[in-house]
Amino acid sequence: MSSKQTNAKAGRSSRLPILLGILLAVGLLLLARSWLWPGKGPAPLPIPTEVVTTAPSNSPDNVGDSRFTRLGPEQTGIDHVLPIDTNHPLKYLYFSGTTGGGIAIGDIDQDGMPDIYLVSGPGKNRLFRQVAPLKFEEVKSARVDGGDAWGTGATFVDINNDGRLDIYVCNFDAPNNLYVNFGNGQFHDRAAHYGVDITDASMSASFADYDRDGDLDMYLLTYRYERPEGFPLDSPVIGTGGDRRILPEYAKYYRPTDDAWGFGPVGRSDGLLRNEGNESFVDVTEKANIRGLGHGLSVMWWDYDEDGWPDIYVANDFADADQLFRNNRNGTFDEVIADTVPHTTWFSMGSDVGDLNRDGHLDLLVADMSATTHYRQKVAMGNMGDSATVLQTAIPRQYMRNALLLNSATPRMMEAAYLAGLADSDWTWTVKVADFDNDGWEDVYFTNGAARDFTNADIPFDGNLLRGKTNWDVYEQTTPLREKNLAFRNRGDLQFENVSQPWGLDHHGISMAAAHADLDRDGDLDLVVMNLDEPVSVYRNDLVQGDERQQHHHLLLRLVGRESNRFGIGARVFATTDSGTMVRQLQPVSGFLASNEPLLHFGLGQDSLVRSLTIQWPSGVTQTLDDVVVDHLVTVVEEADTGPIDTKRSDNDIREAPSTIFDAALPLANVVHRERDFDDFHIQPLLPNRLSRLGPGMAWADVDGNGWVDAYLGGAAGQAGSLILQIGPGEFQQTNVAAFEADAQCEDLGATWLDLEGDGDLDLYVVSGGFEYPPDDPRLADRLYVNDGAMNFSRADELLHPGLTTAGSVVASADFDRDGDLDLFIGTRFKIQEYPLSLPSTWLRNDNGRLVVANDDVCDTPALADLGMVTSAVWSDVNDDGWPDLLVATEWGAVRCLINRDGKLSDATSTYGLAATTGWWNGIASCDVDADGDFDLVVTNTGLNTKYHATVEQPALLYYGDFSGDGQRHLIEAEFEDTTLFPVRGKSCSTNAMPHLANKFPTFHDF
């Protein structure tokens, strides 16, 4: 071999490792690039060509008890734990909802079985793929563990409309992650590329097509930053008066307040990001008019006004008001909660949407943390005086209990949590509304517990303790608050039954996020629940088994959008069966930090066929299918307008107003009743309700003789009553009357027109009452205003019996002595400053134009006048003898019936079966309701939508007397829990009223 050949061979040999190294480096660079910059990824999955496809549900095995079965890690393969890591530098996050532990359920690999993604605040997030029914394997190669960030909420979302579910993860004070699904188990974090790598106190992201352009936009919910060093040693507030502000280095954490501290934690501003459709999002928060700071714990896209454009409800923790943003259909929103709901929760937690009363309109259930037992309520209540400002000034008012906002199909919601039995659920995080037993009615599930018992009023806590410490530092050495989760079965008619124990869902621990899906595809909804410091719970739904399944049919519905987003997120679907119509909204993100599988589930009860299925797609297309098979998973592809299926495009400008027998009119819109501030509870601290705002009284008659009825509207203390003349059909004019103005300090609770003098014009009698003046104050005097025939009124005390200076409530007129003129009954409401005592009511007889007290002549016994706390009264001929009888409504008493026998009244309450009608009656009217020729009664009561749940066996009770031995009398409300009687009011209120109780019960636990 020649030297040249040898050198050439040697040269090639020496270059070979270099070439291999170069190739290896290029390969590694290409591999790294595929991870760091993977490009646009695979092509979108094809849209099915068939409009409707069906697949039968699996048949489950009978397992014994009809309940939810909790499957352990050894059965499911899911061994994920959200720990309480007391060594973690962010451990102070356990104090609040930022503890984390989000859940997302969805089919990431299109194999027909939903998979589960779990977030761990201090640990690694994990993706579990379902490989067999309820058998899971962790997909470690997916690289979706969140790194070192403290994760909070998670959402499966098709971010790029390619038919694959991607994962969006929220983190605390670290960039959020967007793991785009590239297929074959590959995910790549493209958050920065899409413009959604937001660093904030992020909680949860919820998606909807708010601008109806075919792709999903994002609402990012945020909470607050926690200062790692704890509360500052010195106040961070500078400036005085209206120029107070926070030092720049503290502005991230605090804001000025009006309490003793002078500063407090500040919530963050949420974000609205519009999907541009080209793998990019634009922050339109300010442009869209999404404003305000808050401690957001949940957010729901909810088309509350049913115009086809998704609106936004934000549930905020602490004193921050909840927000309802109405979609203006032009890219902007208006905040309308004050005009839409009567009140909200206070410490708003999770929220969910569903049609709980099956009236075809979607309702909203928002959770708070009101305890289910007397003990927990009183121990957690603390000093309510600290919260007086929030209680008295919030608009709308905030109350520490769950809120069930019923959609009335009008611009105003109704709140009915007490009525439904859903007001109290303990320290709740998640609320889930779903039909778990497939009977056609949506049920409710709550998760409960907390890392520590942060609301225990007996744990020493004051401002000095927090100096240089976080909230967690104060409570870290205390015990966790473990509570039972709750499940309520919907029995219809807004009646819910606590089935936590029989359904097997009463786990005792600390449960936070929860999501539902039909994991095993057997037609009922299973549950996945994130527990703190113990493994995740996977509940298999075994409620309905064997032959019972023929009485509990179901329908699973998968939507595939064309013009709408691929998963049909935001669609509203109506299923009509022989039993009626039910509605569902496809919005996977609900509850708290979690997203359900993006399918719709209908429980159908005994109905074996869906007569029609109407889908209102987010694009505005409406599509109807007839005779849809049940007990199947049905896939429906959005049709174009010209498709063979009944479709139509609708802008849904405004929902059609419900048909009513009355039309709304506001002829008195300019007449405003104004109550001045008055603290009833300073006089009697334990009053059940205010007594200074019981008016106004109102009386109608044709005063000016033009053929149209006019009105007197009573005034409040400090505001004169008004004469409102109807000058034409539905056209009213307010008229100032000098005599009324002179008595502006009186509180007008009752009024009636009568021709006292028989001169052909109408005079006015006004009952004074209220709680603002001491006994026998002249401003409590009833008033008689005489009409001179020319609409000039003057006060005529000389025609009225003197001394009527009690707290009156009502005046009712009738010719009770049948002498041809109208006489009066004046009801007494209570004894001033001594509620619940009352004084005798009064009968005034018209004696030739003078009103004289006629109790001795009218009552068969003097005791008859002691009717109790009268709220309303009406004269009616009960026994059809030609003499007007008197029916009286009372508070803490019965509906009283006084029979008139030749001008003499006697008590016939028992005779007419009314003695047992005890209640808190407010009003009474007499009319022939059933058209049978006699008079019936309509009597209004306080209602069932209150915290009181009185029964015959366990009535509400009220005690009044000198409990302190100091000569002062107080009242105590009492209620039963099981068979034990407890005071309604807590330690703070009770000891403020009766200080000796503080010595007897030094702690809230003792009380």
mmCIF file of C-alpha atoms in Angstrom, residues 262-496:
data_model
loop_
_atom_site.group_PDB
_atom_site.id
_atom_site.type_symbol
_atom_site.label_atom_id
_atom_site.label_comp_id
_atom_site.label_asym_id
_atom_site.label_seq_id
_atom_site.Cartn_x
_atom_site.Cartn_y
_atom_site.Cartn_z
ATOM 1 C CA GLY A 262 -55.769 51.381 57.274
ATOM 2 C CA PHE A 263 -54.713 48.850 54.643
ATOM 3 C CA GLY A 264 -55.536 45.327 53.535
ATOM 4 C CA PRO A 265 -54.951 42.734 50.819
ATOM 5 C CA VAL A 266 -55.880 43.714 47.285
ATOM 6 C CA GLY A 267 -57.229 41.393 44.647
ATOM 7 C CA ARG A 268 -55.977 41.238 41.099
ATOM 8 C CA SER A 269 -57.503 42.330 37.811
ATOM 9 C CA ASP A 270 -58.792 39.483 35.654
ATOM 10 C CA GLY A 271 -58.012 39.288 31.966
ATOM 11 C CA LEU A 272 -59.978 38.760 28.752
ATOM 12 C CA LEU A 273 -57.910 37.551 25.805
ATOM 13 C CA ARG A 274 -59.327 37.362 22.290
ATOM 14 C CA ASN A 275 -58.287 34.508 20.046
ATOM 15 C CA GLU A 276 -57.051 35.956 16.768
ATOM 16 C CA GLY A 277 -57.257 32.587 15.039
ATOM 17 C CA ASN A 278 -53.588 32.530 13.991
ATOM 18 C CA GLU A 279 -52.075 30.949 17.075
ATOM 19 C CA SER A 280 -52.116 34.232 18.921
ATOM 20 C CA PHE A 281 -54.195 35.927 21.593
ATOM 21 C CA VAL A 282 -54.650 39.648 22.216
ATOM 22 C CA ASP A 283 -55.372 41.155 25.637
ATOM 23 C CA VAL A 284 -58.644 43.081 25.243
ATOM 24 C CA THR A 285 -59.451 43.411 28.955
ATOM 25 C CA GLU A 286 -59.591 47.183 29.037
ATOM 26 C CA LYS A 287 -61.066 47.549 25.562
ATOM 27 C CA ALA A 288 -63.851 45.101 26.465
ATOM 28 C CA ASN A 289 -64.623 47.014 29.677
ATOM 29 C CA ILE A 290 -63.681 44.153 31.997
ATOM 30 C CA ARG A 291 -62.808 46.174 35.076
ATOM 31 C CA GLY A 292 -62.327 45.908 38.801
ATOM 32 C CA LEU A 293 -60.074 44.169 41.278
ATOM 33 C CA GLY A 294 -61.140 40.999 43.009
ATOM 34 C CA HIS A 295 -60.215 37.743 44.694
ATOM 35 C CA GLY A 296 -61.581 35.485 41.981
ATOM 36 C CA LEU A 297 -62.290 31.868 42.919
ATOM 37 C CA SER A 298 -64.514 30.807 40.015
ATOM 38 C CA VAL A 299 -65.870 32.130 36.736
ATOM 39 C CA MET A 300 -68.778 30.940 34.605
ATOM 40 C CA TRP A 301 -69.621 31.767 31.020
ATOM 41 C CA TRP A 302 -73.417 31.980 31.318
ATOM 42 C CA ASP A 303 -75.787 33.392 28.732
ATOM 43 C CA TYR A 304 -78.093 34.611 31.470
ATOM 44 C CA ASP A 305 -80.166 36.840 29.175
ATOM 45 C CA GLU A 306 -80.473 34.154 26.487
ATOM 46 C CA ASP A 307 -79.541 36.385 23.570
ATOM 47 C CA GLY A 308 -77.050 33.899 22.144
ATOM 48 C CA TRP A 309 -73.963 35.810 23.325
ATOM 49 C CA PRO A 310 -72.093 34.428 26.357
ATOM 50 C CA ASP A 311 -71.990 36.607 29.463
ATOM 51 C CA ILE A 312 -69.556 36.251 32.376
ATOM 52 C CA TYR A 313 -70.187 35.686 36.088
ATOM 53 C CA VAL A 314 -67.182 36.109 38.399
ATOM 54 C CA ALA A 315 -67.373 34.819 41.988
ATOM 55 C CA ASN A 316 -65.035 36.832 44.228
ATOM 56 C CA ASP A 317 -63.820 35.894 47.684
ATOM 57 C CA PHE A 318 -63.981 38.110 50.786
ATOM 58 C CA ALA A 319 -65.735 41.486 50.542
ATOM 59 C CA ASP A 320 -65.039 41.942 46.834
ATOM 60 C CA ALA A 321 -68.346 42.065 45.018
ATOM 61 C CA ASP A 322 -69.224 39.376 42.507
ATOM 62 C CA GLN A 323 -69.427 40.622 38.928
ATOM 63 C CA LEU A 324 -71.821 39.920 36.079
ATOM 64 C CA PHE A 325 -70.583 41.152 32.731
ATOM 65 C CA ARG A 326 -73.305 41.347 30.079
ATOM 66 C CA ASN A 327 -72.085 40.789 26.546
ATOM 67 C CA ASN A 328 -72.980 43.817 24.422
ATOM 68 C CA ARG A 329 -72.472 41.833 21.186
ATOM 69 C CA ASN A 330 -69.893 44.336 19.947
ATOM 70 C CA GLY A 331 -66.788 43.131 21.769
ATOM 71 C CA THR A 332 -67.580 44.996 24.980
ATOM 72 C CA PHE A 333 -69.288 44.131 28.262
ATOM 73 C CA ASP A 334 -71.262 46.038 30.888
ATOM 74 C CA GLU A 335 -71.186 45.143 34.592
ATOM 75 C CA VAL A 336 -74.852 44.674 35.561
ATOM 76 C CA ILE A 337 -74.928 42.636 38.753
ATOM 77 C CA ALA A 338 -76.540 45.373 40.869
ATOM 78 C CA ASP A 339 -79.492 45.519 38.485
ATOM 79 C CA THR A 340 -79.781 41.768 37.967
ATOM 80 C CA VAL A 341 -79.555 39.914 41.287
ATOM 81 C CA PRO A 342 -81.123 40.675 44.699
ATOM 82 C CA HIS A 343 -78.000 39.670 46.606
ATOM 83 C CA THR A 344 -74.892 37.515 46.295
ATOM 84 C CA THR A 345 -72.672 35.305 48.350
ATOM 85 C CA TRP A 346 -70.040 36.987 50.528
ATOM 86 C CA PHE A 347 -67.041 34.669 50.444
ATOM 87 C CA SER A 348 -67.871 33.435 46.964
ATOM 88 C CA MET A 349 -66.271 30.109 46.129
ATOM 89 C CA GLY A 350 -67.116 27.674 43.328
ATOM 90 C CA SER A 351 -70.020 28.158 40.934
ATOM 91 C CA ASP A 352 -71.932 26.164 38.344
ATOM 92 C CA VAL A 353 -74.832 26.552 35.934
ATOM 93 C CA GLY A 354 -77.837 24.273 35.441
ATOM 94 C CA ASP A 355 -81.605 24.275 35.071
ATOM 95 C CA LEU A 356 -82.417 23.256 38.619
ATOM 96 C CA ASN A 357 -86.182 23.769 38.352
ATOM 97 C CA ARG A 358 -86.513 22.494 34.763
ATOM 98 C CA ASP A 359 -88.236 25.599 33.457
ATOM 99 C CA GLY A 360 -86.013 25.823 30.383
ATOM 100 C CA HIS A 361 -83.776 28.595 31.738
ATOM 101 C CA LEU A 362 -80.270 28.162 33.100
ATOM 102 C CA ASP A 363 -79.782 29.042 36.767
ATOM 103 C CA LEU A 364 -76.567 29.733 38.675
ATOM 104 C CA LEU A 365 -75.488 28.227 41.999
ATOM 105 C CA VAL A 366 -72.636 29.978 43.828
ATOM 106 C CA ALA A 367 -71.094 28.438 46.933
ATOM 107 C CA ASP A 368 -70.027 30.194 50.120
ATOM 108 C CA MET A 369 -68.940 28.702 53.438
ATOM 109 C CA SER A 370 -71.976 28.769 55.710
ATOM 110 C CA ALA A 371 -71.877 25.900 58.185
ATOM 111 C CA THR A 372 -74.462 23.113 58.291
ATOM 112 C CA THR A 373 -74.531 22.827 62.091
ATOM 113 C CA HIS A 374 -75.350 25.299 64.830
ATOM 114 C CA TYR A 375 -71.970 24.737 66.460
ATOM 115 C CA ARG A 376 -69.912 25.454 63.339
ATOM 116 C CA GLN A 377 -72.019 28.481 62.471
ATOM 117 C CA LYS A 378 -71.440 30.080 65.853
ATOM 118 C CA VAL A 379 -67.757 29.168 66.219
ATOM 119 C CA ALA A 380 -66.952 30.473 62.734
ATOM 120 C CA MET A 381 -69.080 33.613 62.985
ATOM 121 C CA GLY A 382 -66.707 35.699 65.099
ATOM 122 C CA ASN A 383 -67.333 39.354 65.844
ATOM 123 C CA MET A 384 -69.859 40.409 63.225
ATOM 124 C CA GLY A 385 -69.265 44.052 64.089
ATOM 125 C CA ASP A 386 -66.000 43.803 62.164
ATOM 126 C CA SER A 387 -68.030 43.215 59.014
ATOM 127 C CA ALA A 388 -70.751 45.800 59.567
ATOM 128 C CA THR A 389 -69.630 48.019 56.698
ATOM 129 C CA VAL A 390 -69.829 45.211 54.158
ATOM 130 C CA LEU A 391 -73.178 44.029 55.478
ATOM 131 C CA GLN A 392 -74.734 47.488 55.325
ATOM 132 C CA THR A 393 -73.229 49.057 52.226
ATOM 133 C CA ALA A 394 -72.507 46.371 49.633
ATOM 134 C CA ILE A 395 -74.527 46.715 46.410
ATOM 135 C CA PRO A 396 -75.970 44.231 45.928
ATOM 136 C CA ARG A 397 -75.911 42.977 49.506
ATOM 137 C CA GLN A 398 -73.562 40.093 50.305
ATOM 138 C CA TYR A 399 -74.553 37.286 52.669
ATOM 139 C CA MET A 400 -72.436 34.416 53.966
ATOM 140 C CA ARG A 401 -74.456 31.598 52.464
ATOM 141 C CA ASN A 402 -74.815 29.924 49.098
ATOM 142 C CA ALA A 403 -76.815 31.741 46.447
ATOM 143 C CA LEU A 404 -79.144 29.990 44.018
ATOM 144 C CA LEU A 405 -79.902 32.546 41.314
ATOM 145 C CA LEU A 406 -83.007 31.407 39.466
ATOM 146 C CA ASN A 407 -83.329 32.656 35.920
ATOM 147 C CA SER A 408 -86.802 34.180 35.685
ATOM 148 C CA ALA A 409 -86.559 34.909 31.940
ATOM 149 C CA THR A 410 -86.685 38.595 32.866
ATOM 150 C CA PRO A 411 -83.837 41.029 33.521
ATOM 151 C CA ARG A 412 -84.060 40.219 37.244
ATOM 152 C CA MET A 413 -82.978 36.989 38.918
ATOM 153 C CA MET A 414 -84.589 35.423 41.980
ATOM 154 C CA GLU A 415 -82.494 33.989 44.824
ATOM 155 C CA ALA A 416 -83.828 30.760 46.337
ATOM 156 C CA ALA A 417 -81.068 28.876 48.173
ATOM 157 C CA TYR A 418 -82.924 28.725 51.493
ATOM 158 C CA LEU A 419 -86.109 27.626 49.757
ATOM 159 C CA ALA A 420 -84.256 24.806 48.003
ATOM 160 C CA GLY A 421 -82.371 23.726 51.130
ATOM 161 C CA LEU A 422 -79.019 24.532 49.503
ATOM 162 C CA ALA A 423 -77.981 27.630 51.472
ATOM 163 C CA ASP A 424 -75.577 25.909 53.878
ATOM 164 C CA SER A 425 -72.870 23.471 52.789
ATOM 165 C CA ASP A 426 -69.894 24.111 55.142
ATOM 166 C CA TRP A 427 -66.482 25.359 53.898
ATOM 167 C CA THR A 428 -67.215 24.675 50.259
ATOM 168 C CA TRP A 429 -64.830 24.867 47.324
ATOM 169 C CA THR A 430 -66.530 23.053 44.473
ATOM 170 C CA VAL A 431 -70.182 23.010 43.543
ATOM 171 C CA LYS A 432 -71.221 20.682 40.716
ATOM 172 C CA VAL A 433 -74.661 20.687 39.105
ATOM 173 C CA ALA A 434 -75.371 17.464 37.189
ATOM 174 C CA ASP A 435 -77.917 14.656 36.957
ATOM 175 C CA PHE A 436 -76.068 11.911 38.809
ATOM 176 C CA ASP A 437 -78.989 9.462 39.095
ATOM 177 C CA ASN A 438 -80.337 9.888 35.535
ATOM 178 C CA ASP A 439 -83.843 10.801 36.686
ATOM 179 C CA GLY A 440 -84.048 13.954 34.572
ATOM 180 C CA TRP A 441 -83.373 16.391 37.412
ATOM 181 C CA GLU A 442 -79.959 17.939 38.003
ATOM 182 C CA ASP A 443 -78.470 17.216 41.426
ATOM 183 C CA VAL A 444 -75.828 19.118 43.415
ATOM 184 C CA TYR A 445 -72.456 18.063 44.832
ATOM 185 C CA PHE A 446 -70.239 20.087 47.194
ATOM 186 C CA THR A 447 -66.627 19.526 48.275
ATOM 187 C CA ASN A 448 -65.549 20.806 51.697
ATOM 188 C CA GLY A 449 -62.703 21.348 54.117
ATOM 189 C CA ALA A 450 -59.654 23.574 54.545
ATOM 190 C CA ALA A 451 -55.958 23.206 55.286
ATOM 191 C CA ARG A 452 -56.591 24.809 58.680
ATOM 192 C CA ASP A 453 -59.659 26.091 60.538
ATOM 193 C CA PHE A 454 -59.010 29.688 59.536
ATOM 194 C CA THR A 455 -62.428 30.951 60.673
ATOM 195 C CA ASN A 456 -62.359 29.508 64.188
ATOM 196 C CA ALA A 457 -63.081 32.579 66.294
ATOM 197 C CA ASP A 458 -61.433 31.053 69.362
ATOM 198 C CA ILE A 459 -57.996 30.954 67.758
ATOM 199 C CA PRO A 460 -56.213 34.122 68.973
ATOM 200 C CA PHE A 461 -55.866 36.502 66.067
ATOM 201 C CA ASP A 462 -55.318 40.240 65.959
ATOM 202 C CA GLY A 463 -53.384 42.726 63.945
ATOM 203 C CA ASN A 464 -50.229 42.514 66.036
ATOM 204 C CA LEU A 465 -49.956 38.787 65.386
ATOM 205 C CA LEU A 466 -49.640 39.422 61.669
ATOM 206 C CA ARG A 467 -46.825 41.931 61.865
ATOM 207 C CA GLY A 468 -43.975 40.255 59.997
ATOM 208 C CA LYS A 469 -46.003 37.073 59.499
ATOM 209 C CA THR A 470 -48.209 35.575 56.836
ATOM 210 C CA ASN A 471 -51.702 34.315 57.599
ATOM 211 C CA TRP A 472 -50.383 30.770 57.261
ATOM 212 C CA ASP A 473 -47.723 31.427 59.909
ATOM 213 C CA VAL A 474 -50.456 32.210 62.447
ATOM 214 C CA TYR A 475 -52.391 28.994 61.783
ATOM 215 C CA GLU A 476 -49.723 26.509 60.706
ATOM 216 C CA GLN A 477 -49.503 24.750 64.073
ATOM 217 C CA THR A 478 -53.278 24.339 64.363
ATOM 218 C CA THR A 479 -55.240 21.339 63.082
ATOM 219 C CA PRO A 480 -56.754 20.943 59.613
ATOM 220 C CA LEU A 481 -60.462 21.494 59.113
ATOM 221 C CA ARG A 482 -61.817 18.187 57.865
ATOM 222 C CA GLU A 483 -65.444 18.185 56.795
ATOM 223 C CA LYS A 484 -67.820 15.918 54.941
ATOM 224 C CA ASN A 485 -68.602 16.421 51.286
ATOM 225 C CA LEU A 486 -72.283 16.767 50.485
ATOM 226 C CA ALA A 487 -74.623 15.511 47.781
ATOM 227 C CA PHE A 488 -78.209 16.647 47.263
ATOM 228 C CA ARG A 489 -80.707 14.803 45.106
ATOM 229 C CA ASN A 490 -83.120 16.978 43.175
ATOM 230 C CA ARG A 491 -86.658 15.819 43.939
ATOM 231 C CA GLY A 492 -88.240 18.464 41.725
ATOM 232 C CA ASP A 493 -90.108 21.628 42.622
ATOM 233 C CA LEU A 494 -86.887 23.076 44.087
ATOM 234 C CA GLN A 495 -86.783 20.416 46.791
ATOM 235 C CA PHE A 496 -83.407 18.816 47.459
#
